[in-house]
Coordinates of C-alpha atoms in Angstrom, one line a residue:
X1 CA 4.5 -80.4 -57.8
X2 CA 6.5 -77.4 -58.7
X3 CA 3.3 -75.3 -58.9
X4 CA 2.3 -76.4 -55.5
X5 CA 5.6 -75.5 -54.0
X6 CA 5.5 -72.2 -55.6
X7 CA 2.0 -71.6 -54.3
X8 CA 3.1 -72.6 -50.8
X9 CA 6.0 -70.2 -51.0
X10 CA 3.7 -67.3 -52.0
X11 CA 1.4 -68.1 -49.2
X12 CA 4.3 -68.4 -46.7
X13 CA 5.7 -65.1 -47.9
X14 CA 2.3 -63.5 -47.5
X15 CA 2.1 -64.8 -44.0
X16 CA 5.5 -63.5 -43.1
X17 CA 4.5 -60.1 -44.4
X18 CA 1.1 -60.0 -42.6
X19 CA 2.3 -61.2 -39.3
X20 CA 4.5 -58.2 -38.3
X21 CA 1.6 -55.8 -39.2
X22 CA -0.7 -57.6 -36.6
X23 CA 2.0 -57.7 -33.9
X24 CA 2.7 -54.0 -34.4
X25 CA -1.0 -53.1 -34.0
X26 CA -1.3 -55.2 -30.9
X27 CA 1.8 -53.6 -29.5
X28 CA 0.5 -50.1 -30.2
X29 CA -2.8 -51.0 -28.6
X30 CA -1.0 -52.3 -25.5
X31 CA 1.2 -49.2 -25.2
X32 CA -1.8 -46.9 -25.6
X33 CA -3.7 -48.8 -23.0
X34 CA -0.7 -48.7 -20.6
X35 CA 0.4 -45.1 -21.2
X36 CA -2.9 -43.3 -21.7
X37 CA -5.5 -45.2 -19.7
X38 CA -3.4 -46.6 -16.9
X39 CA -0.1 -44.7 -16.5
X40 CA -1.2 -41.1 -16.2
X41 CA -4.5 -41.6 -14.4
X42 CA -2.9 -44.0 -11.9
X43 CA -0.1 -41.5 -11.3
X44 CA -2.6 -38.7 -10.8
X45 CA -4.6 -40.8 -8.4
X46 CA -1.4 -41.6 -6.5
X47 CA -0.5 -38.0 -6.4
X48 CA -3.9 -37.0 -5.0
X49 CA -3.8 -39.8 -2.5
X50 CA -0.3 -38.7 -1.3
X51 CA -1.4 -35.0 -1.0
X52 CA -4.6 -35.9 1.0
X53 CA -2.7 -38.2 3.3
X54 CA 0.1 -35.7 3.8
X55 CA -2.4 -32.9 4.6
X56 CA -4.3 -35.2 7.0
X57 CA -1.1 -36.2 8.9
X58 CA 0.1 -32.6 9.1
X59 CA -3.2 -31.3 10.3
X60 CA -3.4 -34.2 12.8
X61 CA 0.1 -33.3 14.1
X62 CA -0.9 -29.6 14.4
X63 CA -4.2 -30.4 16.2
X64 CA -2.3 -32.7 18.6
X65 CA 0.2 -30.0 19.5
X66 CA -2.6 -27.4 20.0
X67 CA -4.6 -29.8 22.1
X68 CA -1.7 -30.6 24.3
X69 CA -1.2 -26.8 24.9
X70 CA -4.9 -26.1 25.5
X71 CA -5.4 -29.1 27.9
X72 CA -2.2 -28.5 29.9
X73 CA -3.0 -27.6 33.5
X74 CA -0.7 -26.3 36.3
X75 CA 0.6 -28.9 38.8
X76 CA -1.9 -28.2 41.6
X77 CA -0.9 -31.3 43.5
X78 CA 2.7 -30.0 43.8
X79 CA 1.7 -26.4 44.7
X80 CA -1.2 -27.3 47.0
X81 CA -4.0 -25.3 45.4
X82 CA -5.3 -23.8 42.2
X83 CA -4.8 -20.3 43.5
X84 CA -1.1 -21.0 44.4
X85 CA -0.6 -22.4 40.9
X86 CA -2.1 -19.3 39.4
X87 CA 0.1 -17.0 41.4
X88 CA 3.3 -18.9 40.8
X89 CA 2.8 -19.4 37.0
X90 CA 1.0 -16.1 36.4
X91 CA -1.6 -15.2 33.9
X92 CA 0.8 -15.3 30.9
X93 CA 2.6 -18.5 31.7
X94 CA 2.6 -21.9 30.2
X95 CA -0.8 -22.8 31.7
X96 CA -2.8 -19.6 31.0
X97 CA -5.9 -19.1 28.9
X98 CA -4.1 -16.6 26.8
X99 CA -1.6 -19.3 25.8
X100 CA -4.4 -21.6 24.8
X101 CA -6.1 -19.0 22.6
X102 CA -2.8 -18.2 21.0
X103 CA -2.1 -21.8 20.3
X104 CA -5.5 -22.2 18.7
X105 CA -4.9 -19.1 16.5
X106 CA -1.5 -20.3 15.5
X107 CA -2.9 -23.8 14.8
X108 CA -5.5 -22.4 12.5
X109 CA -2.9 -20.3 10.6
X110 CA -0.6 -23.3 10.3
X111 CA -3.4 -25.5 9.0
X112 CA -4.2 -23.0 6.3
X113 CA -0.6 -22.6 5.3
X114 CA -0.1 -26.4 5.0
X115 CA -3.3 -26.7 2.9
X116 CA -2.2 -24.0 0.5
X117 CA 1.4 -25.3 0.1
X118 CA 0.3 -29.0 -0.5
X119 CA -2.4 -27.9 -3.0
X120 CA 0.1 -25.8 -4.9
X121 CA 2.7 -28.5 -5.1
X122 CA 0.1 -31.1 -6.2
X123 CA -1.3 -28.9 -9.0
X124 CA 2.2 -28.2 -10.4
X125 CA 3.2 -31.8 -10.3
X126 CA -0.1 -32.8 -12.0
X127 CA 0.5 -30.4 -14.8
X128 CA 3.9 -31.9 -15.3
X129 CA 2.4 -35.4 -15.4
X130 CA -0.1 -34.3 -18.1
X131 CA 2.8 -33.1 -20.3
X132 CA 2.5 -29.3 -19.8
X133 CA 5.7 -27.3 -19.5
X134 CA 5.6 -26.0 -15.9
X135 CA 8.8 -23.9 -16.3
X136 CA 7.1 -21.0 -18.1
X137 CA 4.2 -21.2 -15.7
X138 CA 6.4 -20.9 -12.7
X139 CA 8.4 -18.1 -14.3
X140 CA 5.2 -16.2 -15.1
X141 CA 3.9 -16.8 -11.6
X142 CA 7.2 -15.4 -10.2
X143 CA 6.9 -12.3 -12.3
X144 CA 3.3 -11.9 -11.3
X145 CA 4.2 -12.3 -7.7
X146 CA 6.8 -9.6 -7.9
X147 CA 4.3 -7.3 -9.6
X148 CA 1.7 -8.0 -7.0
X149 CA 4.3 -7.5 -4.2
X150 CA 5.0 -4.0 -5.5
X151 CA 1.3 -3.2 -6.0
X152 CA 0.2 -4.7 -2.7
X153 CA 2.8 -3.5 -0.3
X154 CA 0.3 -2.6 2.3
X155 CA -1.2 -6.1 2.2
X156 CA 2.2 -7.7 2.6
X157 CA 2.9 -5.3 5.5
X158 CA -0.3 -6.2 7.2
X159 CA 0.5 -9.9 7.0
X160 CA 4.0 -9.5 8.3
X161 CA 2.8 -7.3 11.2
X162 CA 0.1 -9.8 12.0
X163 CA 2.5 -12.7 12.0
X164 CA 4.9 -10.9 14.3
X165 CA 1.9 -9.9 16.6
X166 CA 0.8 -13.5 16.9
X167 CA 4.3 -14.8 17.5
X168 CA 5.0 -12.2 20.2
X169 CA 1.5 -12.6 21.7
X170 CA 0.9 -8.8 22.0
X171 CA -2.8 -9.2 22.5
X172 CA -5.6 -11.8 22.0
X173 CA -9.3 -12.2 21.8
X174 CA -11.0 -10.8 24.9
X175 CA -8.3 -8.3 25.7
X176 CA -9.1 -4.6 26.2
X177 CA -6.6 -2.7 24.1
X178 CA -5.9 0.9 23.1
X179 CA -4.6 1.3 19.6
X180 CA -4.8 5.1 19.4
X181 CA -7.7 5.7 17.0
X182 CA -9.6 2.6 18.2
X183 CA -10.2 1.4 21.7
X184 CA -12.2 -1.5 22.8
X185 CA -12.4 -5.3 23.3
X186 CA -10.7 -7.5 20.8
X187 CA -13.3 -9.8 19.1
X188 CA -11.2 -11.4 16.4
X189 CA -7.5 -11.5 15.3
X190 CA -6.2 -12.5 11.9
X191 CA -3.0 -12.0 10.0
X192 CA -4.4 -9.0 8.2
X193 CA -6.8 -7.2 10.5
X194 CA -7.8 -6.9 14.2
X195 CA -11.5 -6.4 15.0
X196 CA -12.4 -4.3 18.1
X197 CA -15.8 -3.4 19.6
X198 CA -16.1 -0.2 21.6
X199 CA -18.4 0.5 24.5
X200 CA -21.1 2.0 22.2
X201 CA -21.1 -1.1 20.0
X202 CA -19.1 0.3 17.2
X203 CA -16.9 -2.3 15.5
X204 CA -13.5 -1.2 14.5
X205 CA -11.4 -3.0 11.8
X206 CA -7.8 -2.1 12.3
X207 CA -5.1 -3.1 9.7
X208 CA -2.2 -4.8 11.5
X209 CA 0.3 -2.9 9.4
X210 CA -1.1 0.4 10.6
X211 CA -0.8 -0.4 14.4
X212 CA 2.1 1.7 15.8
X213 CA 1.5 1.1 19.5
X214 CA -0.9 -1.0 21.6
X215 CA -1.9 -0.5 25.2
X216 CA -3.1 -3.8 26.6
X217 CA -5.1 -3.5 29.8
X218 CA -5.5 -7.2 30.4
X219 CA -2.1 -8.9 29.7
X220 CA -1.1 -11.4 32.4
X221 CA -2.5 -9.6 35.4
X222 CA -4.2 -6.3 36.1
X223 CA -4.2 -3.8 39.0
X224 CA -7.0 -1.9 40.6
X225 CA -5.5 1.5 41.4
X226 CA -7.4 4.0 43.4
X227 CA -6.4 7.4 44.7
X228 CA -8.7 8.2 47.7
X229 CA -9.1 11.9 48.3
X230 CA -9.5 13.0 51.9
X231 CA -9.8 16.5 53.3
X232 CA -6.5 18.3 54.2
X233 CA -7.5 18.5 57.9
X234 CA -8.3 14.8 58.2
X235 CA -6.1 12.4 60.2
X236 CA -4.0 10.6 57.6
X237 CA -3.0 7.8 59.9
X238 CA -6.5 7.1 60.7
X239 CA -7.6 7.2 57.1
X240 CA -4.7 4.7 56.2
X241 CA -5.8 2.4 58.9
X242 CA -9.4 2.4 57.8
X243 CA -8.3 1.8 54.2
X244 CA -6.1 -1.2 55.2
X245 CA -9.0 -2.7 57.1
X246 CA -11.3 -2.2 54.1
X247 CA -8.9 -3.9 51.6
X248 CA -8.1 -6.7 54.0
X249 CA -11.8 -7.5 54.4
X250 CA -12.3 -7.3 50.6
X251 CA -9.4 -9.8 50.1
X252 CA -10.9 -12.2 52.7
X253 CA -14.3 -12.1 51.1
X254 CA -14.9 -15.5 49.4
X255 CA -16.5 -13.9 46.4
X256 CA -13.6 -11.6 45.7
X257 CA -10.6 -13.6 46.9
X258 CA -10.5 -15.7 43.7
X259 CA -10.1 -12.5 41.7
X260 CA -7.3 -11.1 43.9
X261 CA -3.8 -12.5 43.2
X262 CA -1.8 -10.8 46.0
X263 CA -2.6 -9.1 49.3
X264 CA -3.9 -5.5 48.8
X265 CA -1.6 -2.6 49.7
X266 CA -2.1 0.9 50.9
X267 CA 1.0 2.7 49.5
X268 CA 0.3 5.9 51.4
X269 CA 0.1 9.6 50.6
X270 CA 0.5 10.0 46.8
X271 CA -0.1 13.7 46.4
X272 CA -0.9 16.9 48.4
X273 CA -3.3 19.4 46.9
X274 CA -5.0 22.5 48.1
X275 CA -8.2 20.6 48.5
X276 CA -6.8 17.6 50.5
X277 CA -4.6 14.5 50.4
X278 CA -4.5 11.6 48.0
X279 CA -3.9 8.2 49.5
X280 CA -3.1 5.4 46.9
X281 CA -4.6 1.9 47.3
X282 CA -3.6 -0.9 44.9
X283 CA -4.9 -4.5 44.4
X284 CA -3.4 -7.0 41.9
X285 CA -6.1 -8.9 40.2
X286 CA -6.8 -11.4 37.4
X287 CA -6.9 -9.9 33.9
X288 CA -10.0 -7.8 33.2
X289 CA -11.2 -8.0 36.8
X290 CA -9.6 -4.8 38.1
X291 CA -12.7 -2.7 37.3
X292 CA -15.1 -4.9 39.2
X293 CA -12.8 -5.0 42.2
X294 CA -12.3 -1.2 42.0
X295 CA -16.1 -0.6 42.0
X296 CA -16.6 -2.9 45.0
X297 CA -13.7 -1.2 46.8
X298 CA -15.1 2.3 46.3
X299 CA -18.5 1.1 47.7
X300 CA -16.9 -0.4 50.8
X301 CA -14.7 2.7 51.4
X302 CA -17.7 4.9 51.2
X303 CA -19.7 2.8 53.6
X304 CA -16.8 2.5 56.1
X305 CA -15.9 6.2 56.0
X306 CA -19.5 7.2 56.5
X307 CA -19.7 4.8 59.5
X308 CA -16.5 6.4 60.9
X309 CA -17.8 9.9 60.2
X310 CA -14.8 10.6 58.1
X311 CA -15.5 13.1 55.3
X312 CA -14.9 11.7 51.9
X313 CA -15.1 14.4 49.2
X314 CA -14.4 12.0 46.4
X315 CA -12.9 8.6 45.7
X316 CA -11.6 8.5 42.2
X317 CA -9.6 6.1 40.1
X318 CA -6.1 7.1 39.2
X319 CA -5.6 8.7 35.8
X320 CA -3.4 5.8 34.9
X321 CA -6.4 3.5 35.2
X322 CA -9.2 5.8 34.2
X323 CA -11.5 4.0 31.8
X324 CA -10.4 0.9 30.1
X325 CA -13.4 -1.1 31.4
X326 CA -14.7 -3.5 28.7
X327 CA -18.1 -2.1 29.6
X328 CA -16.7 1.5 29.7
X329 CA -13.4 1.7 27.9
X330 CA -11.6 5.1 27.5
X331 CA -12.6 7.2 24.6
X332 CA -10.8 6.8 21.3
X333 CA -8.1 9.4 20.9
X334 CA -6.6 10.7 17.7
X335 CA -3.6 12.3 19.2
X336 CA -0.7 10.9 21.3
X337 CA -1.1 8.4 24.1
X338 CA -2.6 9.7 27.3
X339 CA -0.1 10.6 30.0
X340 CA 0.5 7.7 32.5
X341 CA 1.3 8.4 36.1
X342 CA 4.1 6.0 37.1
X343 CA 3.2 3.9 40.2
X344 CA 4.8 5.0 43.4
X345 CA 6.4 2.0 45.0
X346 CA 6.2 2.0 48.8

């Protein structure tokens, strides 16, 4: 009996010793399963899901704001006609095509910025979840950023100038601009460079940080400006009357009336020369339409003066408007800006 009790005590003691070892193994296996196979992967998956959803919502918000701006139309019902709305709100107002293009450009930039920021935050957070020390990484990135900032000052300057240009809406795609060394039609605008195409097909890439001044020939509205040269012995009053009739007929023409924003004006004698008299004619037009209107006006003036037997030595465009046509822009100049004759108000 005593032997049996002793044997049972030994077996019980052995069981008490072996049981904790099995429980500890099971506990280790459960912790490993939870921490390694479930905790970190699930947290990473949640992080990725949050980043994707956040990016989607921000892009959707940006696209909605851009779409509202692009699809906004002037209140034609209130003003009575589309032409009245165009005149009242102007070419650079809240309903213009320029504003729509600007909104699309800014929307593209904002989408890119949000994508980069969300991706950077997600990567740093994922490294921290995996157990890596992100402090030294961020410190190294800061030092590297400072070094790159000193080494890439021109690049930073280009981006800052491009951001200011977009915010101020100095020019946009389709505008005819004069940047000094490069003149032509704007084909693309980014934060770093502006791409122009000249009349001979040459493509110019201009860094935004190097742009000192810009002459925009198509911002908001344009003006066809002609100085009609008549002989010194011609009747000025008669010439002015004929010019007024010509511009009035042009504005009443259905084909050209949509391009003309205001009634044309004959300002009068602009200059007296040894060869004759210059009479200035001006027509306010839609952007980029001043050259076509000026060509039609020259042709009509020539026909009318020939019919009236009034000698017309030459009908030239004002130096202030010479060139600039998207099909015939002024030549690129390496010096200072060309002189501009201020308009003479009647």
